[in-house]
């Protein structure tokens, strides 16, 4: 590469270039790009490139200037080993998570930390997109920084947002704050929407990542932002939750009877004479589990009877295909979006009182120590004698309420026996290290217009735990049985925590005088259970419990049985809720084929082929449902707290970050104290101890600390609540 002196200055012995004014510099860039775009080019280091181009050593600084400019522009990339090539040559594939301020992060499978993507390097990617990135900066121990070089798959063909009209055009502000770009709506594409309408917009052009906004057309007007019910309908649309069942499903329903037919009882074990109850919440209508129990000489006979949904939902039928598409029922504050139509979920499959029902039963013999000594999984017919609620059963077994004892006189002995066995099972599970996180869930009460009138913690009592104990045991028993049969199956697995996260937790709890043993870098669930036992009733209980939970991984569905860390069990599945979860329905189908001698080589191959996809899909749909439910709850909590702006509440610090700290109130509402609102000092975030420390006052705000706060703002759009410490209130903004 010949030397060029056209736009070169000598200053202090160093040479400076002005590439944008240097034609020769631009020519060199184009030459390098042409070389690297050649199919025959193999990535190489700068020294090798210089030799290939026959550039003498004294001119290699000029080559470096050209390469640096191309790297900065993202036109070429550098591998971890220092080799240069086209960006896609060294690209990683991952999922882009957007931020309201324009930047984002990409999660790449196999990388412990996600990759930071600056706002000007997103390449037009939107939240949820599958993208190719190249790492531009990486420092051991710190988050890598990268650039999106290509969007492989868009996640947001449709978005929900608020329409704002302008002269001759409009734009939609997406509800999802992680989508940082407004959607431009050209003239004639607004479907008649006016400012303030909640709309669904289909994106026609995703923009170019260089300033051009995405462009779309409005396909549906949901209603005005203030209309009753529009808020939750917006979430339903945003998460693409299916509401209506397709016509093929409706047609199939017509062929399903309202009552169990006599011919359907053939070959089933008749358990209708056993005293049988369901125990659920007051508002539950899809009752998919029932209990029978008997004291024996050696211990107990426990029957867990689950609705035989697969008798009506046959493989590849419209009902089955729609159930897999939905994956799970979704429980929003004012509605349920069921996996199965009501004729099944509330009718023929629901174990309703006084009705003959088909079931798949797990009948267990249990000794005095809580060990299952024998079991039978069998197709049955049952009849529920009493539909009970958690509140009513708790009134019997905990409160011994005279009125409840009299009302359920024929069942009180059964409930006491259930409590006796449940206590044994819980003690056994606890002794092996099963971790029980008992964080309160929200119960949000709405009026007839969908406005929240009360928010309180969901009452989890002894009866709730009793049913959980029995369902856990049935799930474990079924999982172990089919694991040893070596049949293709779906398991509910929970992987061991990351070693680094456990080390970080161990370092933190040392500040309080606690330790966890990690021989060989691994932690046993019993160690975490011991920790939770030790902190119970202490001021730091909430703090350490939350951090322990956050240090663990997320449970999922898999075809390989890798065990369940949180429950400290080698075998676990989901068998007990086929009305509302597809994995349960799927394994019922497998179990029944085995019971009826139909699991031949062909069927084994069939399940080996389909189950991996079912596990991935249902895990993803479960996360979608969880997110939709959380978003709905957040929205209703914001609406509820609007009436309390200016009022003070007692709370507990539930999270600490470098931008402030979160405070949770006793009713489960959570809000943020922004760090810039702490006017008394300059606060620094201590990541190791999860606390903010005042530089001058040394005042601290740390996880688990009780605090009194004042509500200062509620943002319906962002679904956020703002607090400020009471007594530290400065109205100056």
XYZ file of C-alpha atoms in Angstrom:
733
model
C 0.000 0.000 0.000
C 1.832 3.147 -1.119
C 2.252 6.041 1.272
C -0.020 9.002 0.747
C 0.777 12.487 2.031
C -2.277 14.356 0.798
C -4.043 14.922 4.132
C -1.262 14.159 6.542
C 0.210 16.397 9.200
C 3.282 15.943 11.293
C 2.776 16.877 14.914
C 5.012 15.825 17.760
C 6.389 12.946 15.718
C 2.887 11.421 15.226
C 0.834 11.213 12.032
C -2.845 12.171 11.903
C -5.362 11.227 9.216
C -8.684 12.750 8.304
C -10.253 9.678 6.684
C -13.477 11.387 5.698
C -11.458 13.823 3.584
C -8.914 11.329 2.307
C -9.891 9.673 -1.006
C -6.950 7.299 -0.763
C -8.056 6.225 2.722
C -11.561 5.448 1.401
C -10.076 3.507 -1.502
C -8.060 1.401 0.916
C -11.150 0.644 2.981
C -13.022 -0.494 -0.119
C -10.101 -2.679 -1.141
C -10.005 -4.409 2.279
C -13.781 -4.954 2.180
C -13.610 -6.401 -1.330
C -10.884 -8.781 -0.202
C -12.827 -9.989 2.847
C -16.044 -10.378 0.888
C -14.308 -12.707 -1.548
C -15.480 -16.295 -1.002
C -11.884 -17.504 -0.991
C -10.885 -15.213 1.897
C -9.945 -16.954 5.149
C -9.912 -14.858 8.372
C -6.359 -13.867 9.310
C -4.452 -11.635 11.685
C -3.284 -8.139 10.692
C 0.320 -9.312 10.213
C -0.834 -12.068 7.839
C -3.043 -9.575 5.999
C -0.087 -7.215 5.590
C 2.040 -10.006 4.116
C -0.791 -10.983 1.744
C -1.103 -7.373 0.559
C 2.684 -6.937 0.403
C 2.681 -3.956 2.787
C 6.131 -3.108 4.220
C 6.545 -2.896 8.004
C 6.961 0.884 7.992
C 3.502 1.316 6.418
C 1.550 -1.142 8.616
C 0.455 1.681 10.891
C -1.589 2.975 7.965
C -3.127 -0.479 7.496
C -4.055 -0.509 11.191
C -5.795 2.872 10.787
C -7.899 1.485 7.941
C -8.775 -1.688 9.881
C -9.623 0.302 13.030
C -12.018 2.474 11.042
C -13.728 -0.568 9.510
C -14.017 -2.236 12.934
C -15.515 0.916 14.435
C -18.092 1.077 11.631
C -18.973 -2.600 12.162
C -18.098 -3.464 8.544
C -15.542 -6.047 9.670
C -15.048 -7.840 12.988
C -12.255 -9.260 15.105
C -12.295 -12.779 16.558
C -11.216 -13.611 20.110
C -7.923 -14.857 18.583
C -7.305 -11.580 16.756
C -8.376 -12.693 13.278
C -10.140 -10.269 10.940
C -13.094 -11.030 8.707
C -16.695 -10.257 7.788
C -18.890 -9.616 10.842
C -21.008 -12.740 10.304
C -17.870 -14.902 10.302
C -17.456 -14.450 14.060
C -21.097 -13.773 14.865
C -22.937 -15.252 17.837
C -26.675 -15.892 17.786
C -28.958 -14.872 20.648
C -32.140 -13.142 21.754
C -32.234 -9.352 22.018
C -33.752 -7.805 25.141
C -34.550 -4.145 24.611
C -34.536 -1.240 27.042
C -36.739 1.860 26.998
C -33.629 4.050 26.571
C -32.713 2.405 23.269
C -29.870 0.094 24.242
C -30.258 -3.610 24.883
C -28.720 -6.942 25.841
C -28.335 -10.192 23.942
C -28.574 -13.526 25.711
C -26.405 -16.129 24.007
C -26.793 -19.769 24.963
C -23.628 -21.010 26.645
C -22.448 -17.548 27.759
C -22.792 -16.884 31.474
C -23.352 -13.141 31.016
C -25.416 -11.396 28.370
C -23.831 -8.959 25.916
C -24.480 -5.215 26.163
C -25.573 -3.562 22.889
C -25.280 0.267 22.790
C -28.214 2.213 21.375
C -26.411 3.067 18.145
C -25.358 -0.567 17.578
C -28.717 -2.382 17.764
C -28.987 -2.704 13.983
C -32.727 -2.074 14.118
C -33.331 -5.030 16.471
C -36.442 -4.908 18.636
C -37.185 -6.655 21.919
C -37.406 -10.416 21.536
C -35.736 -10.579 18.105
C -33.333 -13.377 17.284
C -30.110 -11.670 16.211
C -26.512 -12.199 15.139
C -23.953 -10.153 17.054
C -20.224 -9.687 17.145
C -18.318 -9.013 20.347
C -16.461 -5.696 20.090
C -15.155 -5.336 23.635
C -14.644 -8.060 26.202
C -12.900 -7.767 29.550
C -12.721 -10.760 31.884
C -15.204 -10.367 34.729
C -17.139 -7.577 33.016
C -20.093 -7.667 30.650
C -19.007 -7.853 27.014
C -20.104 -5.175 24.552
C -21.224 -5.984 21.044
C -22.984 -4.951 17.877
C -25.998 -6.464 16.103
C -24.957 -7.341 12.557
C -28.157 -9.013 11.420
C -31.720 -9.593 12.641
C -32.477 -13.242 11.897
C -36.054 -13.408 13.115
C -38.440 -10.670 14.225
C -40.457 -11.392 17.369
C -42.942 -8.551 17.005
C -45.001 -8.721 13.838
C -47.827 -7.162 15.864
C -47.652 -4.747 18.786
C -50.194 -3.162 21.112
C -49.921 0.503 21.999
C -51.480 3.955 22.267
C -52.201 5.831 19.037
C -51.341 9.517 18.715
C -52.560 11.379 15.660
C -50.617 14.131 13.935
C -51.111 16.062 10.701
C -51.647 13.558 7.922
C -50.050 10.678 9.835
C -49.777 9.175 13.301
C -47.676 6.916 15.441
C -48.155 4.168 18.009
C -46.315 4.198 21.316
C -45.872 0.491 22.208
C -47.145 -0.654 25.600
C -44.051 -2.796 25.963
C -41.440 -0.400 27.343
C -38.682 -2.661 26.056
C -39.649 -1.646 22.517
C -38.020 1.784 22.511
C -39.198 2.938 19.066
C -42.560 4.421 18.157
C -44.256 2.888 15.131
C -44.913 5.347 12.292
C -48.441 5.092 10.821
C -48.733 6.608 7.320
C -51.846 8.422 6.173
C -54.688 6.024 5.409
C -53.291 3.231 7.620
C -54.869 4.272 10.935
C -58.231 2.411 10.547
C -59.967 5.535 11.870
C -58.147 5.569 15.224
C -57.964 8.798 17.216
C -55.514 9.960 19.864
C -55.881 7.868 23.034
C -57.077 4.692 21.336
C -55.465 1.403 22.313
C -54.669 -0.327 19.018
C -53.011 -3.368 17.483
C -50.456 -2.443 14.830
C -48.960 -4.800 12.255
C -45.392 -3.846 11.391
C -44.722 -3.633 7.642
C -41.189 -2.244 7.790
C -38.906 -2.689 10.806
C -36.670 0.275 9.930
C -32.972 0.143 9.286
C -31.419 0.808 12.673
C -29.966 4.070 11.333
C -32.709 6.446 12.331
C -35.563 5.209 10.161
C -38.503 4.279 12.387
C -40.504 1.092 12.025
C -43.656 1.565 9.960
C -46.998 -0.179 10.380
C -50.713 -0.351 9.782
C -53.405 -0.487 12.471
C -55.354 -3.754 12.256
C -57.605 -3.416 15.318
C -58.911 -0.676 17.592
C -59.375 -2.148 21.084
C -61.030 0.942 22.557
C -60.064 4.101 24.409
C -57.321 3.826 27.003
C -59.790 4.706 29.797
C -62.576 2.294 28.763
C -63.283 -0.498 31.303
C -61.518 -3.762 30.468
C -59.319 -2.304 27.722
C -56.248 -2.468 29.949
C -56.396 -6.253 30.344
C -57.565 -6.791 26.753
C -54.398 -4.940 25.686
C -52.266 -7.441 27.602
C -54.205 -10.348 26.080
C -53.417 -8.997 22.593
C -49.831 -8.021 23.439
C -48.998 -11.556 24.565
C -50.965 -13.073 21.696
C -53.144 -15.046 24.114
C -55.841 -16.918 22.168
C -59.389 -16.102 23.255
C -61.844 -17.815 20.938
C -61.574 -21.509 20.125
C -61.466 -22.355 16.402
C -64.516 -23.753 14.649
C -62.985 -27.239 14.399
C -62.791 -27.389 18.200
C -66.408 -26.236 18.508
C -67.468 -28.991 16.134
C -65.531 -31.612 18.102
C -67.192 -30.478 21.343
C -70.604 -31.353 19.906
C -69.563 -35.003 19.848
C -68.492 -35.048 23.507
C -71.216 -36.119 26.000
C -72.222 -34.066 29.042
C -72.252 -37.165 31.260
C -70.076 -40.261 31.579
C -71.638 -43.002 29.434
C -72.058 -46.576 30.800
C -69.889 -48.064 28.049
C -66.988 -45.758 29.060
C -66.639 -47.588 32.385
C -65.431 -50.844 30.827
C -62.031 -51.943 32.141
C -61.874 -49.213 34.778
C -61.426 -49.672 38.514
C -64.640 -48.527 40.217
C -63.837 -46.306 43.216
C -67.218 -44.590 43.519
C -67.870 -46.092 46.955
C -64.769 -44.468 48.500
C -65.308 -41.230 50.419
C -63.877 -38.669 47.991
C -63.377 -34.901 48.206
C -61.937 -32.068 46.151
C -60.246 -29.166 47.979
C -59.761 -25.953 45.986
C -60.147 -22.196 46.187
C -63.633 -20.723 46.503
C -63.693 -19.453 42.920
C -62.182 -22.524 41.221
C -64.338 -24.189 38.559
C -61.813 -26.508 36.873
C -61.448 -29.187 39.540
C -58.886 -31.682 38.260
C -57.755 -33.470 41.447
C -59.618 -35.384 44.159
C -58.442 -37.206 47.289
C -59.312 -40.441 49.107
C -57.503 -41.617 52.254
C -57.647 -44.536 54.653
C -55.657 -45.562 57.749
C -54.129 -49.035 57.482
C -52.210 -51.309 59.786
C -48.939 -50.307 58.137
C -49.707 -46.635 57.624
C -51.994 -45.016 55.046
C -53.667 -45.582 51.698
C -53.709 -42.310 49.765
C -55.518 -41.945 46.463
C -54.762 -38.965 44.228
C -57.365 -39.006 41.446
C -56.775 -36.824 38.402
C -59.328 -36.010 35.682
C -58.867 -38.311 32.671
C -58.747 -35.504 30.131
C -57.095 -37.589 27.418
C -60.199 -39.774 27.197
C -61.868 -36.783 25.515
C -58.822 -35.020 24.043
C -57.383 -37.524 21.582
C -53.985 -37.045 19.953
C -53.947 -34.879 16.786
C -57.612 -33.936 17.248
C -58.527 -30.218 16.974
C -58.838 -30.095 20.791
C -55.363 -31.555 21.234
C -53.731 -29.262 18.689
C -55.359 -26.192 20.240
C -54.371 -27.297 23.761
C -50.727 -27.634 22.665
C -50.919 -24.235 20.962
C -52.085 -22.692 24.260
C -49.850 -24.801 26.512
C -51.475 -23.690 29.737
C -54.471 -21.849 31.138
C -53.747 -18.194 31.889
C -55.235 -16.632 35.027
C -55.621 -12.870 34.702
C -57.279 -10.725 37.369
C -60.684 -10.491 35.671
C -60.713 -13.580 33.452
C -59.311 -17.018 32.773
C -58.076 -17.916 29.305
C -58.464 -21.693 29.520
C -56.377 -24.317 27.767
C -59.546 -26.333 27.173
C -63.116 -25.138 26.437
C -65.483 -24.770 29.391
C -67.492 -27.817 28.344
C -64.420 -29.831 29.327
C -62.650 -27.690 31.934
C -65.788 -26.868 33.960
C -67.939 -29.763 32.740
C -67.237 -33.385 31.848
C -63.531 -33.262 32.910
C -64.084 -31.285 36.120
C -64.449 -33.542 39.163
C -67.743 -31.989 40.206
C -69.579 -33.075 43.341
C -72.070 -35.931 42.905
C -71.085 -36.686 39.286
C -69.491 -39.856 37.910
C -66.125 -38.903 36.446
C -63.350 -40.728 34.606
C -59.968 -40.441 36.313
C -56.372 -41.567 36.176
C -55.532 -42.468 39.773
C -52.274 -42.848 41.655
C -53.045 -45.152 44.610
C -50.210 -45.177 47.155
C -49.422 -47.260 50.236
C -47.438 -45.083 52.633
C -45.748 -46.154 55.856
C -45.600 -44.246 59.157
C -42.392 -42.487 58.038
C -43.928 -41.151 54.813
C -42.259 -43.618 52.454
C -44.288 -44.960 49.527
C -44.029 -48.751 49.937
C -46.244 -49.617 46.987
C -48.365 -47.898 44.364
C -50.720 -48.463 41.459
C -51.436 -46.105 38.565
C -54.780 -47.085 37.092
C -57.745 -45.860 35.031
C -60.725 -45.380 37.345
C -64.230 -44.020 37.731
C -64.849 -41.877 40.828
C -67.626 -39.802 42.355
C -66.812 -36.795 44.554
C -68.883 -36.688 47.740
C -68.036 -33.113 48.746
C -66.577 -30.075 47.026
C -64.474 -28.431 49.767
C -62.624 -25.139 49.922
C -59.245 -24.417 51.512
C -60.967 -22.035 53.929
C -63.495 -24.627 55.097
C -60.929 -27.421 55.550
C -58.584 -25.055 57.378
C -61.447 -24.133 59.725
C -61.661 -27.833 60.627
C -58.010 -28.891 60.900
C -56.472 -25.679 62.278
C -59.173 -23.651 63.972
C -61.457 -26.563 65.021
C -64.337 -24.163 64.422
C -67.529 -25.626 65.984
C -69.770 -24.549 63.083
C -67.405 -26.021 60.494
C -67.026 -29.225 62.532
C -70.811 -29.589 62.588
C -71.356 -28.707 58.902
C -68.759 -31.242 57.705
C -69.445 -33.788 60.437
C -69.090 -36.799 58.153
C -65.750 -35.595 56.786
C -63.866 -34.187 59.794
C -62.191 -37.537 60.524
C -61.006 -37.683 56.909
C -59.551 -34.164 57.099
C -57.731 -34.889 60.370
C -56.241 -38.032 58.804
C -55.138 -35.961 55.788
C -53.417 -33.465 58.090
C -51.716 -36.293 59.975
C -50.258 -37.755 56.777
C -49.424 -34.366 55.256
C -47.399 -33.436 58.354
C -45.404 -36.668 58.002
C -44.791 -36.078 54.273
C -43.713 -32.477 54.833
C -41.318 -33.464 57.606
C -39.784 -36.168 55.390
C -39.430 -33.761 52.452
C -37.905 -31.140 54.736
C -35.378 -33.614 56.145
C -34.028 -34.412 52.679
C -33.580 -30.695 51.938
C -36.666 -29.655 49.963
C -36.748 -25.861 49.843
C -40.028 -24.157 50.714
C -40.269 -20.509 49.685
C -43.401 -19.054 51.195
C -43.624 -15.611 49.576
C -47.142 -14.128 49.518
C -48.998 -13.996 46.206
C -51.456 -11.220 45.413
C -55.220 -11.456 45.543
C -56.668 -8.494 43.632
C -60.375 -7.773 44.069
C -62.078 -5.832 41.243
C -65.430 -4.061 41.085
C -67.936 -4.545 38.248
C -66.022 -2.056 36.059
C -62.696 -3.805 36.537
C -61.321 -1.271 39.006
C -59.193 -2.688 41.847
C -60.874 -2.112 45.211
C -58.672 -4.312 47.407
C -55.252 -5.948 47.211
C -54.101 -8.412 49.841
C -51.739 -11.369 50.183
C -53.275 -14.649 49.039
C -54.102 -16.740 52.076
C -51.938 -19.889 51.966
C -53.130 -21.974 54.895
C -52.739 -25.526 56.255
C -55.323 -26.886 53.787
C -53.488 -25.346 50.833
C -50.232 -26.930 51.959
C -51.955 -30.260 52.600
C -53.082 -30.542 48.969
C -49.636 -29.425 47.786
C -48.073 -32.242 49.838
C -50.295 -34.882 48.239
C -49.812 -33.553 44.695
C -46.029 -33.449 45.149
C -46.006 -37.059 46.300
C -48.130 -38.217 43.352
C -45.901 -36.346 40.896
C -42.751 -37.903 42.367
C -44.260 -41.405 42.404
C -45.360 -41.248 38.761
C -42.017 -39.770 37.626
C -39.978 -42.480 39.367
C -42.214 -45.268 38.011
C -41.846 -44.180 34.386
C -38.174 -43.300 34.685
C -37.384 -46.911 35.568
C -39.646 -48.187 32.804
C -37.343 -46.276 30.415
C -40.351 -44.925 28.538
C -40.146 -41.555 26.672
C -41.567 -39.075 29.177
C -41.792 -35.416 30.170
C -40.155 -34.422 33.447
C -40.300 -31.237 35.463
C -36.661 -30.473 36.164
C -34.818 -27.842 38.150
C -31.063 -27.634 37.572
C -28.455 -27.005 40.247
C -27.637 -23.317 40.801
C -24.631 -21.695 39.147
C -21.510 -22.012 41.254
C -20.708 -18.298 40.946
C -24.158 -17.254 42.157
C -23.876 -19.590 45.134
C -20.430 -18.206 45.996
C -21.841 -14.710 45.833
C -24.722 -15.711 48.123
C -22.245 -17.367 50.510
C -20.129 -14.204 50.658
C -23.187 -12.076 51.358
C -24.647 -14.198 54.168
C -21.248 -14.240 55.906
C -22.013 -10.633 56.849
C -24.842 -11.972 59.030
C -22.831 -14.830 60.506
C -24.292 -17.568 58.278
C -22.473 -20.031 56.044
C -23.332 -22.612 53.380
C -21.078 -25.554 52.656
C -20.145 -26.065 49.004
C -17.817 -29.076 48.735
C -16.299 -29.197 45.280
C -18.086 -25.971 44.404
C -21.549 -27.565 44.537
C -24.294 -26.885 47.036
C -26.856 -29.443 48.240
C -30.444 -28.202 48.570
C -30.350 -29.264 52.228
C -27.740 -26.551 52.856
C -30.117 -23.902 51.548
C -33.008 -25.347 53.548
C -30.850 -25.224 56.699
C -30.040 -21.605 55.912
C -33.734 -20.721 55.523
C -34.495 -22.521 58.811
C -31.792 -20.529 60.606
C -32.981 -17.147 59.333
C -36.671 -17.848 60.062
C -38.040 -15.178 62.374
C -34.927 -12.968 62.130
C -34.891 -9.402 60.753
C -32.868 -10.630 57.749
C -35.255 -13.484 56.872
C -36.945 -11.732 53.939
C -33.611 -10.474 52.638
C -31.824 -13.840 52.631
C -34.871 -15.771 51.412
C -35.207 -13.490 48.391
C -31.522 -13.657 47.542
C -31.551 -17.443 47.840
C -34.491 -17.640 45.433
C -32.825 -15.266 42.967
C -29.665 -17.386 43.047
C -31.531 -20.425 41.725
C -32.453 -21.412 38.182
C -35.896 -21.634 36.611
C -37.726 -24.970 36.495
C -38.652 -26.284 33.048
C -39.985 -29.283 31.140
C -37.409 -31.708 29.735
C -37.283 -35.198 28.260
C -34.189 -36.063 30.310
C -34.694 -36.666 34.010
C -32.004 -34.520 35.641
C -33.824 -34.161 38.961
C -35.414 -31.260 40.798
C -32.973 -29.269 42.913
C -35.551 -27.168 44.770
C -37.571 -30.210 45.851
C -34.399 -32.244 46.503
C -35.766 -35.168 44.520
C -34.327 -37.281 41.711
C -37.724 -37.765 40.073
C -40.392 -35.195 39.380
C -43.066 -34.566 36.758
C -46.373 -32.732 36.341
C -49.170 -35.294 36.482
C -51.866 -33.575 38.538
C -53.303 -30.752 36.352
C -54.194 -31.976 32.830
C -57.135 -29.543 32.566
C -54.829 -26.530 32.699
C -51.335 -27.788 31.694
C -50.449 -29.569 28.463
C -47.421 -31.519 29.822
C -49.740 -33.261 32.319
C -52.151 -34.142 29.525
C -49.263 -35.420 27.395
C -47.912 -37.785 30.042
C -51.441 -39.042 30.827
C -51.583 -40.153 27.190
C -48.252 -41.977 27.545
C -49.325 -43.632 30.823
C -52.615 -44.844 29.370
C -50.916 -46.325 26.320
C -48.581 -48.226 28.651
C -51.481 -49.417 30.830
C -53.331 -50.680 27.758
C -50.343 -52.438 26.209
C -50.077 -50.061 23.241
C -46.574 -48.710 23.897
C -44.823 -50.681 21.170
C -41.653 -49.729 19.295
C -43.549 -47.542 16.851
C -45.157 -45.511 19.633
C -41.846 -45.237 21.507
C -40.253 -43.776 18.358
C -43.223 -41.448 17.964
C -42.824 -40.015 21.464
C -39.038 -39.800 21.169
C -39.619 -37.634 18.114
C -42.324 -35.266 19.440
C -41.490 -34.842 23.143
C -38.373 -32.617 22.761
C -40.438 -30.031 20.882
C -43.327 -30.347 23.362
C -40.950 -29.712 26.289
C -39.437 -26.594 24.718
C -42.773 -25.221 23.539
C -44.647 -25.756 26.814
C -41.780 -24.262 28.837
C -41.928 -21.139 26.647
C -45.734 -20.927 26.861
C -45.544 -21.267 30.634
C -43.182 -18.285 30.759
C -45.531 -16.305 28.493
C -48.445 -16.998 30.840
C -46.386 -16.038 33.903
C -45.324 -12.765 32.276
C -48.885 -11.884 31.221
C -50.168 -12.606 34.737
C -47.399 -10.482 36.306
C -48.041 -7.605 33.900
C -51.760 -7.676 34.701
C -51.100 -7.659 38.431
C -48.598 -4.787 38.096
C -51.124 -2.779 36.109
C -53.929 -3.270 38.639
C -51.603 -2.443 41.528
C -50.683 0.866 39.867
C -54.367 1.680 39.380
C -55.104 0.785 42.998
C -52.289 2.944 44.448
C -53.327 6.064 42.496
C -55.813 6.852 45.272
C -53.018 6.860 47.863
C -50.643 9.400 46.299
C -49.280 11.515 49.154
C -50.009 8.887 51.824
C -47.439 6.965 53.855
C -46.998 3.215 54.363
C -44.711 0.831 56.204
C -42.754 -1.492 53.932
C -39.606 -3.564 53.477
C -36.778 -2.977 51.000
C -37.183 -5.838 48.513
C -34.489 -4.976 45.966
C -31.447 -2.681 45.709
C -29.849 -1.501 42.465
C -27.561 1.294 41.312
C -30.629 3.328 40.278
C -32.470 3.079 43.602
C -34.270 0.541 45.749
C -37.617 -1.246 45.675
C -39.978 -1.325 48.619
C -42.709 -3.934 49.103
C -45.785 -3.099 51.174
C -47.638 -5.688 53.298
C -50.335 -5.961 50.582
C -47.621 -7.115 48.060
C -47.543 -3.778 46.164
C -43.977 -2.848 45.176
C -42.627 0.570 44.254
C -39.284 2.223 43.506
C -37.369 4.885 45.403
C -35.204 6.522 42.736
C -31.646 7.235 43.828
C -31.936 10.829 42.582
C -34.789 11.378 45.057
C -32.443 10.775 48.001
C -31.580 14.446 48.392
C -29.729 14.190 51.734
C -26.543 12.664 50.286
C -24.795 11.120 47.294
C -25.415 7.370 47.420
C -23.191 4.611 46.036
C -24.352 1.066 45.292
C -22.503 -1.696 47.150
C -23.173 -4.702 44.913
C -21.613 -7.188 47.339
C -23.898 -6.247 50.248
C -26.968 -5.158 48.247
C -27.114 -1.716 49.818
C -26.890 1.970 48.989
C -24.453 3.914 51.187
C -24.440 7.685 51.668
C -21.003 9.096 50.902
C -21.143 11.695 53.697
C -23.875 10.575 56.089
C -23.008 6.814 55.771
C -26.753 6.206 55.869
C -27.605 2.854 54.317
C -30.573 1.399 52.499
C -30.226 -2.370 52.307
C -32.240 -5.403 51.296
C -34.699 -6.528 53.983
C -34.637 -3.218 55.854
C -38.016 -1.966 57.214
C -38.809 1.513 55.953
C -41.670 4.008 55.903
C -42.367 5.509 52.489
C -44.671 8.021 50.864
C -46.375 7.340 47.523
C -45.328 10.109 45.117
C -46.483 8.868 41.721
C -48.169 6.138 39.687
C -47.535 5.656 35.974
C -50.178 3.537 34.248
C -48.237 3.438 31.007
C -44.947 2.238 32.522
C -46.814 0.228 35.208
C -44.596 1.708 37.922
C -45.144 3.166 41.399
C -42.775 5.756 42.864
C -41.997 6.069 46.576
C -39.761 8.322 48.615
C -38.605 7.680 52.189
C -40.993 9.381 54.618
C -39.267 12.111 56.552
C -36.878 12.642 53.648
C -39.483 14.283 51.452
C -38.437 17.228 49.341
C -41.228 18.496 47.104
C -38.803 20.470 44.967
C -38.532 18.778 41.609
